[in-house]
PDB file of C-alpha atoms in Angstrom:
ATOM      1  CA  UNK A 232     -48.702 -54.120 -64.733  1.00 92.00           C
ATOM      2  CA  UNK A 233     -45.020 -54.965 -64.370  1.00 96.00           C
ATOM      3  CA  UNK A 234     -43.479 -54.642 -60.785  1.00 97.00           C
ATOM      4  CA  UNK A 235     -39.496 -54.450 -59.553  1.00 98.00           C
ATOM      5  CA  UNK A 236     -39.409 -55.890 -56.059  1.00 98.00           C
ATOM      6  CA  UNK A 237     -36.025 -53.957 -55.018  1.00 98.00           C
ATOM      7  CA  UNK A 238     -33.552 -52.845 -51.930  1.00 98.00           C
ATOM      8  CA  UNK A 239     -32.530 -49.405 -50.826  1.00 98.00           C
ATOM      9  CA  UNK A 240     -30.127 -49.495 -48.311  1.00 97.00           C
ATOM     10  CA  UNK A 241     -26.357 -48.299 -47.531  1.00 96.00           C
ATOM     11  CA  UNK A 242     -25.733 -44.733 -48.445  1.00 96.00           C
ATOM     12  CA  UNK A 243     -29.030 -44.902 -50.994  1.00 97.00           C
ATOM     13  CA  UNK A 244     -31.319 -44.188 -47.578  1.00 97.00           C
ATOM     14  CA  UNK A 245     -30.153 -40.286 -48.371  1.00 97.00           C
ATOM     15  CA  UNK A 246     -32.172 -40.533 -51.929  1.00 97.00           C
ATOM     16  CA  UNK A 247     -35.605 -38.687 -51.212  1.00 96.00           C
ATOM     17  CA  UNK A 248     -38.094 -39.883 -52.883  1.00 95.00           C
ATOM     18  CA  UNK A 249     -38.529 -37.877 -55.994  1.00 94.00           C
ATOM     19  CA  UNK A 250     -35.143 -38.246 -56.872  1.00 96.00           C
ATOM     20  CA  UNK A 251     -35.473 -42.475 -56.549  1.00 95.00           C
ATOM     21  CA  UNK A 252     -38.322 -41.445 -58.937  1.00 93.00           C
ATOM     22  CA  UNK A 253     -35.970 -39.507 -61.190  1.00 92.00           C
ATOM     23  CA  UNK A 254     -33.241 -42.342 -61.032  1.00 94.00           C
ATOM     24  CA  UNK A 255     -35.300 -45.230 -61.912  1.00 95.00           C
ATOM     25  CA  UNK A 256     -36.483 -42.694 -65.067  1.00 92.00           C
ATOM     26  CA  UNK A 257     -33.213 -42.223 -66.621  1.00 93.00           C
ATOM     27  CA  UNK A 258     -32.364 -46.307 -65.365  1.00 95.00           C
ATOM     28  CA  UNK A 259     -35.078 -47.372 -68.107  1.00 95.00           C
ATOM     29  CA  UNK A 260     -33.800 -44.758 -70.721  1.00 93.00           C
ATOM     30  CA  UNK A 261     -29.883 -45.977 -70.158  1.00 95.00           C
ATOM     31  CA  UNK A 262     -31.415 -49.466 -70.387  1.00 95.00           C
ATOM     32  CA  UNK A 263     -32.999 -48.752 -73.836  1.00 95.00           C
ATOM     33  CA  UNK A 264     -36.483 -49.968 -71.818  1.00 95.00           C
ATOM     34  CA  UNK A 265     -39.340 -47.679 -73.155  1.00 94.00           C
ATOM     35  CA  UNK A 266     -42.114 -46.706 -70.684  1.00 92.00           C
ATOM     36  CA  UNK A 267     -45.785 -46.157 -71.385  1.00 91.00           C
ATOM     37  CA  UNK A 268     -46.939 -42.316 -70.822  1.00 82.00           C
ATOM     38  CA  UNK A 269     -50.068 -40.871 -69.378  1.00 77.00           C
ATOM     39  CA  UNK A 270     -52.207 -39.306 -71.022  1.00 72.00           C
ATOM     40  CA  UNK A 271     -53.839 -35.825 -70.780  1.00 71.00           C
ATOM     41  CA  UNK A 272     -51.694 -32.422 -71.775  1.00 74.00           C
ATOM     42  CA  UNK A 273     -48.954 -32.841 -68.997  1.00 73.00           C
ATOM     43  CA  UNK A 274     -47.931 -36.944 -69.412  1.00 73.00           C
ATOM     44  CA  UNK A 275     -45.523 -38.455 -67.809  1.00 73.00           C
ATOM     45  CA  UNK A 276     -44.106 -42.166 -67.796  1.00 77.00           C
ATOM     46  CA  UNK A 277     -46.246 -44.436 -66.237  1.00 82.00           C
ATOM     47  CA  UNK A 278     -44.425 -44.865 -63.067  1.00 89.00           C
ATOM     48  CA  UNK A 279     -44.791 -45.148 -59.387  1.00 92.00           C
ATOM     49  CA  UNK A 280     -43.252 -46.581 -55.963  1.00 94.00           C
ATOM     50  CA  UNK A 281     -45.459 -47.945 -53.347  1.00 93.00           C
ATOM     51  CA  UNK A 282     -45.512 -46.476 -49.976  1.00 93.00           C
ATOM     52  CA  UNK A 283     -42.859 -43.622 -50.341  1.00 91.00           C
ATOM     53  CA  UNK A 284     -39.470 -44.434 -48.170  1.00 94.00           C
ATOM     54  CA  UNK A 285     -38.454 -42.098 -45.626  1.00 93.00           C
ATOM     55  CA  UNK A 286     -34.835 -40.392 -46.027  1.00 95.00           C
ATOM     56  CA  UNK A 287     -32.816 -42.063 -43.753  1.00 96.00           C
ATOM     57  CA  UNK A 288     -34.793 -45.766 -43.828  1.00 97.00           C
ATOM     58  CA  UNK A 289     -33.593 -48.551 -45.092  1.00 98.00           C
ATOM     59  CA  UNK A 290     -35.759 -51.753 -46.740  1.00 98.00           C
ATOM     60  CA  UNK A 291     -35.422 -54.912 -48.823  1.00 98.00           C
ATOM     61  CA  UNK A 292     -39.143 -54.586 -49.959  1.00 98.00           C
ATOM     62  CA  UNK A 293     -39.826 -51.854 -52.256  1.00 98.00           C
ATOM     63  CA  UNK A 294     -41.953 -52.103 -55.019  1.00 97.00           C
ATOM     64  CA  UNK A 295     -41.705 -50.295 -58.141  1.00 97.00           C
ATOM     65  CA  UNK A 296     -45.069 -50.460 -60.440  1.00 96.00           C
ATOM     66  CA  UNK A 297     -44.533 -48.960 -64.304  1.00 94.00           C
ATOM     67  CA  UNK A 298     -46.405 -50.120 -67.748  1.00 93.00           C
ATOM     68  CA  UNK A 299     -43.418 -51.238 -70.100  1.00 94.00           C
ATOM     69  CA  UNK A 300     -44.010 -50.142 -73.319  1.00 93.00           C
ATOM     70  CA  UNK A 301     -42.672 -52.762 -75.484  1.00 92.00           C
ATOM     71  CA  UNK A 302     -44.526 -56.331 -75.005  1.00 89.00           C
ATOM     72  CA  UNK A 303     -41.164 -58.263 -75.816  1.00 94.00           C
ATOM     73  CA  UNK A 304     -39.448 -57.300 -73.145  1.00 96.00           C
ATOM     74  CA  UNK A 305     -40.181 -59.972 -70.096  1.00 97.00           C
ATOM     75  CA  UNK A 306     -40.219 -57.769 -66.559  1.00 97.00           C
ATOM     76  CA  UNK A 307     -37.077 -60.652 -65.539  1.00 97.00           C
ATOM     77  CA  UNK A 308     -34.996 -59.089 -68.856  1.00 97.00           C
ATOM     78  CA  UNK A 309     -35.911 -55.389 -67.476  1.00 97.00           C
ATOM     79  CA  UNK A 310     -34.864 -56.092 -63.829  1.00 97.00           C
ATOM     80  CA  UNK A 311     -31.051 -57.613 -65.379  1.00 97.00           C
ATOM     81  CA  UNK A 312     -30.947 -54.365 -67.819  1.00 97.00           C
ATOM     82  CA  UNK A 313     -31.994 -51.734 -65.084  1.00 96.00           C
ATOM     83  CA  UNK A 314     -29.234 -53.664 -62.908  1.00 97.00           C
ATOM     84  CA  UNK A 315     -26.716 -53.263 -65.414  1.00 95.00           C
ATOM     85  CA  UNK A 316     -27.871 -49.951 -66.743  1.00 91.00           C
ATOM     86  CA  UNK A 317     -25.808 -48.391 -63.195  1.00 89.00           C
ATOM     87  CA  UNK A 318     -27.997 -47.698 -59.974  1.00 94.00           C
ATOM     88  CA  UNK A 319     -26.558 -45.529 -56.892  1.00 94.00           C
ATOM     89  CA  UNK A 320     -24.571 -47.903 -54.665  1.00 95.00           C
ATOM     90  CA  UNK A 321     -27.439 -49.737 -52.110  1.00 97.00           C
ATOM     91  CA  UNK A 322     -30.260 -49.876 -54.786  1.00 97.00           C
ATOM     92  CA  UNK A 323     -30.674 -53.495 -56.274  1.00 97.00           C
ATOM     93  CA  UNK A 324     -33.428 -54.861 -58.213  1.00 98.00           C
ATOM     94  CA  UNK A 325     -34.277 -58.456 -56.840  1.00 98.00           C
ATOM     95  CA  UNK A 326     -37.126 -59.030 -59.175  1.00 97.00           C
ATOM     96  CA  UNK A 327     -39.569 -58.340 -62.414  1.00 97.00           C
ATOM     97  CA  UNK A 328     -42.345 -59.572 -62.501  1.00 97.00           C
ATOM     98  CA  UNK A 329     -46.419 -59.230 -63.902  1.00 97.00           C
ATOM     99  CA  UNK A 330     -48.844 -58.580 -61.324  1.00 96.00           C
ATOM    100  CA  UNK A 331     -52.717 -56.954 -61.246  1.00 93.00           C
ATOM    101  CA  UNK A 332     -52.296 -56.461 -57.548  1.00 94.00           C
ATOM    102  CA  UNK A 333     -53.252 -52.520 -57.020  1.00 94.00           C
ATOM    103  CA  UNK A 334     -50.719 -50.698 -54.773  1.00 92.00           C
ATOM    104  CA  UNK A 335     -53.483 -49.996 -52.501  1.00 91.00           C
ATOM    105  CA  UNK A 336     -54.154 -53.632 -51.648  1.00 94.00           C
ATOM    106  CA  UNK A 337     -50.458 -52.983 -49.135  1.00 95.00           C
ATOM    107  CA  UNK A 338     -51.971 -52.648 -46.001  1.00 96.00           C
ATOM    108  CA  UNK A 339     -49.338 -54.103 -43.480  1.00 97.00           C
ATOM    109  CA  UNK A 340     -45.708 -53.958 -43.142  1.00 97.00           C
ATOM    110  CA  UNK A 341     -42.923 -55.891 -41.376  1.00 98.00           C
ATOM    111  CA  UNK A 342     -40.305 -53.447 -39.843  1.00 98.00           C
ATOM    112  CA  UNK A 343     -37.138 -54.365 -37.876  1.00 98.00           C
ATOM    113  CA  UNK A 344     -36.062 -51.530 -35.432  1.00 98.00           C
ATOM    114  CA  UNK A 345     -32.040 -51.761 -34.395  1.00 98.00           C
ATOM    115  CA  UNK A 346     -32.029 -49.754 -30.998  1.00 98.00           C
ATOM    116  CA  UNK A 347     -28.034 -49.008 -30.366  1.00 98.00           C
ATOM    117  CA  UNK A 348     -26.426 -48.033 -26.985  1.00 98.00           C
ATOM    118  CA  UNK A 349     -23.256 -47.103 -26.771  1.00 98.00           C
ATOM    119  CA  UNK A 350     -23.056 -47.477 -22.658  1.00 97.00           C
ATOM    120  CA  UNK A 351     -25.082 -51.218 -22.955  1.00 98.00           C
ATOM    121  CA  UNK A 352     -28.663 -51.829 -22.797  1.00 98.00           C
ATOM    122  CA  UNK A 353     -30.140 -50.284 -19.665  1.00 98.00           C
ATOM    123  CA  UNK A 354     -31.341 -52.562 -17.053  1.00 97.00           C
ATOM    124  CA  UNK A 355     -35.263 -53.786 -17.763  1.00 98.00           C
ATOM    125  CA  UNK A 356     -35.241 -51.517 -21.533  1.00 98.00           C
ATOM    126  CA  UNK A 357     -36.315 -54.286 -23.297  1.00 98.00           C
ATOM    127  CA  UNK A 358     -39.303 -54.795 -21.262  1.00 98.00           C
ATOM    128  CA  UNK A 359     -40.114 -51.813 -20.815  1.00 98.00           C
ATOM    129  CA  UNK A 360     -40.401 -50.656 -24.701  1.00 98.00           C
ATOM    130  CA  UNK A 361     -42.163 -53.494 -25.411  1.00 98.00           C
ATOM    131  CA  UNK A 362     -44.732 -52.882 -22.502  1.00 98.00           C
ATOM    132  CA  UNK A 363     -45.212 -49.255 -23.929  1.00 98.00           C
ATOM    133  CA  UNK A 364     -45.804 -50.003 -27.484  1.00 98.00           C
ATOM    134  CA  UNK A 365     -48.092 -53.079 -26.766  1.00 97.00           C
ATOM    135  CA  UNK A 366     -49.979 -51.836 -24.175  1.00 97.00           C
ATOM    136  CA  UNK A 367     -53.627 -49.557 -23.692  1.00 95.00           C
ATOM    137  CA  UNK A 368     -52.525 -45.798 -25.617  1.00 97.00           C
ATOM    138  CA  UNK A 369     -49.431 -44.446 -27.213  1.00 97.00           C
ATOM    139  CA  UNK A 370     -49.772 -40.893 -27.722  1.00 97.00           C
ATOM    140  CA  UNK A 371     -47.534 -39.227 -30.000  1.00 96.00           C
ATOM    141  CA  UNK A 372     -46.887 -35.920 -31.413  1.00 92.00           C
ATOM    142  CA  UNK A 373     -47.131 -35.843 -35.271  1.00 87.00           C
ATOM    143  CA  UNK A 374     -47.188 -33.692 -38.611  1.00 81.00           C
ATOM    144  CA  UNK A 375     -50.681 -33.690 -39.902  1.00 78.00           C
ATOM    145  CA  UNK A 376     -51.333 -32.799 -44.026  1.00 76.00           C
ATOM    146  CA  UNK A 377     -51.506 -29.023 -42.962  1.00 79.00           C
ATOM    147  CA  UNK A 378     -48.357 -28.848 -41.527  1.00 78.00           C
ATOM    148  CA  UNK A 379     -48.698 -28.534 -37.683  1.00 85.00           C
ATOM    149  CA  UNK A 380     -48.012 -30.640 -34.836  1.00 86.00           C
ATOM    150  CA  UNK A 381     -51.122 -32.929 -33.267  1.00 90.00           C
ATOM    151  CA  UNK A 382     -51.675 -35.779 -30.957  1.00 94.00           C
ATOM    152  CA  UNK A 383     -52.187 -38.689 -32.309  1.00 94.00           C
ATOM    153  CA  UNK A 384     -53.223 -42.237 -30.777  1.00 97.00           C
ATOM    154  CA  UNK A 385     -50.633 -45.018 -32.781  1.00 97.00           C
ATOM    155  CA  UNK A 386     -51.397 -48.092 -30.212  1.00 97.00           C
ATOM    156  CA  UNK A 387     -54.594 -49.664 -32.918  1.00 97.00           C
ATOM    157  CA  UNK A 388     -52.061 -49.464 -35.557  1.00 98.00           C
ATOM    158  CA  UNK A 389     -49.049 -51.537 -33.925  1.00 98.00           C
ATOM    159  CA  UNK A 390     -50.548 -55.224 -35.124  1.00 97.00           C
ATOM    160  CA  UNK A 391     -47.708 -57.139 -33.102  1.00 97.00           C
ATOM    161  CA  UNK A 392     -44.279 -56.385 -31.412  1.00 98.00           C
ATOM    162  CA  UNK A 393     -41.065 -58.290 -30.108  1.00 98.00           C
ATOM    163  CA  UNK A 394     -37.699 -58.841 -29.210  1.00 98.00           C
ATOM    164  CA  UNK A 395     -35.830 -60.499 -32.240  1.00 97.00           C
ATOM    165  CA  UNK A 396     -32.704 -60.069 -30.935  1.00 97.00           C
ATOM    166  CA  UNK A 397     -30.628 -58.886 -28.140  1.00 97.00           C
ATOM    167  CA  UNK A 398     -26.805 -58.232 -27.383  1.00 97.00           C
ATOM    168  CA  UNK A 399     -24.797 -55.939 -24.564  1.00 97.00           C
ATOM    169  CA  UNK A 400     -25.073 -52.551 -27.033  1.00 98.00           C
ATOM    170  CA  UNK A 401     -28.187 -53.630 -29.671  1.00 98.00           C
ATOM    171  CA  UNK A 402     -31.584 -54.160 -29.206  1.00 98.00           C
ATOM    172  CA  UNK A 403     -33.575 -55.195 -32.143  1.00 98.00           C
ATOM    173  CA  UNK A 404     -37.676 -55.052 -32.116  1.00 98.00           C
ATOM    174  CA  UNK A 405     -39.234 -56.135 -34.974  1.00 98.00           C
ATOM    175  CA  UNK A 406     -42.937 -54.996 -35.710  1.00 98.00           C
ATOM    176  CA  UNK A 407     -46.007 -55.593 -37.720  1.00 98.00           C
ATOM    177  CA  UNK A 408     -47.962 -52.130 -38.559  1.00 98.00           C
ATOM    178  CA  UNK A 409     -50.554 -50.386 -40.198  1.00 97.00           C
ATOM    179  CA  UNK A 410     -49.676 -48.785 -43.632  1.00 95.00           C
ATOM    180  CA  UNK A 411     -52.428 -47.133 -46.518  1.00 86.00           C
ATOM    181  CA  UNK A 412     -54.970 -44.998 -44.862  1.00 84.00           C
ATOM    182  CA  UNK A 413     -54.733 -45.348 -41.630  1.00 87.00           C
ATOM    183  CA  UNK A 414     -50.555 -45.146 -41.912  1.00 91.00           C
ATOM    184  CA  UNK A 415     -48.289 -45.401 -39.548  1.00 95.00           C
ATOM    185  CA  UNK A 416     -44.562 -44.316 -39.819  1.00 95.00           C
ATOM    186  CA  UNK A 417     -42.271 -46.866 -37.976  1.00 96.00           C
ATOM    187  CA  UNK A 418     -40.214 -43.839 -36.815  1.00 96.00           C
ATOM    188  CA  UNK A 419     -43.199 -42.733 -34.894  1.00 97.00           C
ATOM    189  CA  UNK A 420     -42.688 -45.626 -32.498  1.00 98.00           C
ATOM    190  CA  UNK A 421     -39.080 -43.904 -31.876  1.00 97.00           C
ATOM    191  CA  UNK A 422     -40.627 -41.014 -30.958  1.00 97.00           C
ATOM    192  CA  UNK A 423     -42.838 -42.609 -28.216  1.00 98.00           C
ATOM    193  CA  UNK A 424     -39.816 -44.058 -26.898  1.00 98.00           C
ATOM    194  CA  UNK A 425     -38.575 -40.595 -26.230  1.00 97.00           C
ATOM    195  CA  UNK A 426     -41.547 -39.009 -24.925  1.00 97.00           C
ATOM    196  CA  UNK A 427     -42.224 -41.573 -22.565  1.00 98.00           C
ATOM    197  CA  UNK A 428     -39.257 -43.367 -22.024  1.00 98.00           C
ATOM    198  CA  UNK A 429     -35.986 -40.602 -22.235  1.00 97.00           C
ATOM    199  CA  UNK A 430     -33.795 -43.123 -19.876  1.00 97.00           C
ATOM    200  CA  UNK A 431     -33.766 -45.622 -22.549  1.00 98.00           C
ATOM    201  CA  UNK A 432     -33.445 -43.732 -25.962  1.00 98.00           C
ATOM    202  CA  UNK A 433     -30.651 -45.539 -27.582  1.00 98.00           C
ATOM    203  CA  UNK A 434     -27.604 -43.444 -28.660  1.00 98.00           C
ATOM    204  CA  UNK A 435     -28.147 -44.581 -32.574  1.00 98.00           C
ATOM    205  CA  UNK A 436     -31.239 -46.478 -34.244  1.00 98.00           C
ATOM    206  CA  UNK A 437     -31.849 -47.926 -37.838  1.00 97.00           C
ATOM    207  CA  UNK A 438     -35.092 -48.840 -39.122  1.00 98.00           C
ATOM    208  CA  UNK A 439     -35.631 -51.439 -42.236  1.00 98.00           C
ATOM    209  CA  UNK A 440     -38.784 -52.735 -43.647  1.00 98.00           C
ATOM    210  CA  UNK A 441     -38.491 -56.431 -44.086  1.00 98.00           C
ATOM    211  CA  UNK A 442     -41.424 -56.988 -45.844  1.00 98.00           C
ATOM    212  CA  UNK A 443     -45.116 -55.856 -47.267  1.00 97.00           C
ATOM    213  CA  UNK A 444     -48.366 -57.865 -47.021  1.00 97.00           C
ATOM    214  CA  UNK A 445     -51.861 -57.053 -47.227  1.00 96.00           C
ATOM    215  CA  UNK A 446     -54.830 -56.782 -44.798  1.00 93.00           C
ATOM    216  CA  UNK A 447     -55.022 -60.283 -44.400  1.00 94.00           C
ATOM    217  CA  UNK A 448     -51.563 -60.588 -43.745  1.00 93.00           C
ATOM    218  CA  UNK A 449     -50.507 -62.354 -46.920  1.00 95.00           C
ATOM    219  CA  UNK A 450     -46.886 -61.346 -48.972  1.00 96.00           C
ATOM    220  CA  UNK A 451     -47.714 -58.749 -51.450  1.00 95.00           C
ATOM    221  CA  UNK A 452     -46.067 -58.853 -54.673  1.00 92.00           C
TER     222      UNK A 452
END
């Protein structure tokens, strides 16, 4: 299978999902790159993107997996010609490449968090968010398949979490989580800040995955 290792950030973060899917369709037919099709009575190219972004998220990981259908094409010419063929300002192709890894294998992601406050950092934050989403239980309130609200225990599925970085206004955490079944959405460690800690939700935050690995913890590409 050929993958695109590519970045969505900027204004992009407003593309849902199914329209990134749309883009990157009419990206390969501007490009003159043909695409293999399912089969069945309903096909469809033979395209996906691992672990769908939320709107509003920004990362410099995302993989794109699709079955080219012409053999002479190398996945580095298809990366130049999708780059060239015109993508929304804030998505960039890094690389093509040929890989048998299945999607599934992504287990584990690296996220950065960027915690802003307009008024300065309150006293002790810092330790105090990172005490929360280390420690025993994190309960949070989240949107299961059918639709309603349930509590739901996210502590086994933060792997590791730190300080990166630290100014008068920013905070940056970065975090290692759980992804694939179980999955857990880095904006759900926002929303524990808020039900448990309202004196220090920052006035703006920013989320980014950095990168994906699997179970083992290895880069997945």
């Amino acid at each position: 299978m050929t993958k695109f290792l590519f970045v969505k950030e900027g204004s992009a973060v407003w593309i849902s999902h199914l329209d990134m899917m749309r883009m990157f369709q009419r990206a390969f037919n501007r490009a003159g790159i043909p695409i293999a099709m399912t089969g069945g009575y309903n096909p469809h190219a033979f395209v996906s993107i691992a672990l769908p972004l939320s709107v509003g998220m920004q990362s410099q990981c995302e993989i794109l997996e699709c079955k080219l259908a012409d053999d002479s094409i190398t996945p580095a010419e298809a990366a130049e010609r999708l780059n060239h063929a015109g993508f929304p300002e804030g998505i960039r192709i890094l690389e093509g490449y040929e890989s048998d890894r299945k999607l599934r294998e992504l287990k584990r992601l690296h996220v950065r968090l960027s915690l802003e406050y307009d008024a300065g950092i309150p006293a002790g934050a810092p330790e105090r968010i990172v005490s929360l989403l280390t420690g025993e239980s994190v309960v949070v309130e989240k949107r299961s398949k059918k639709g309603g609200m349930v509590e739901t225990e996210i502590r086994p599925l933060i792997l590791e979490l730190h300080v990166a970085d630290q100014t008068q206004n920013l905070l940056v955490l970065e975090a290692t989580i759980c992804v694939g079944e179980p999955n857990l959405n880095p904006e759900l460690l926002l929303r524990a800040i808020e039900r448990y800690l309202p004196e220090d939700v920052p006035d703006f935050s920013q989320i980014r995955r950095l990168e994906v690995m699997d179970e083992q913890g290895n880069l997945f590409r």
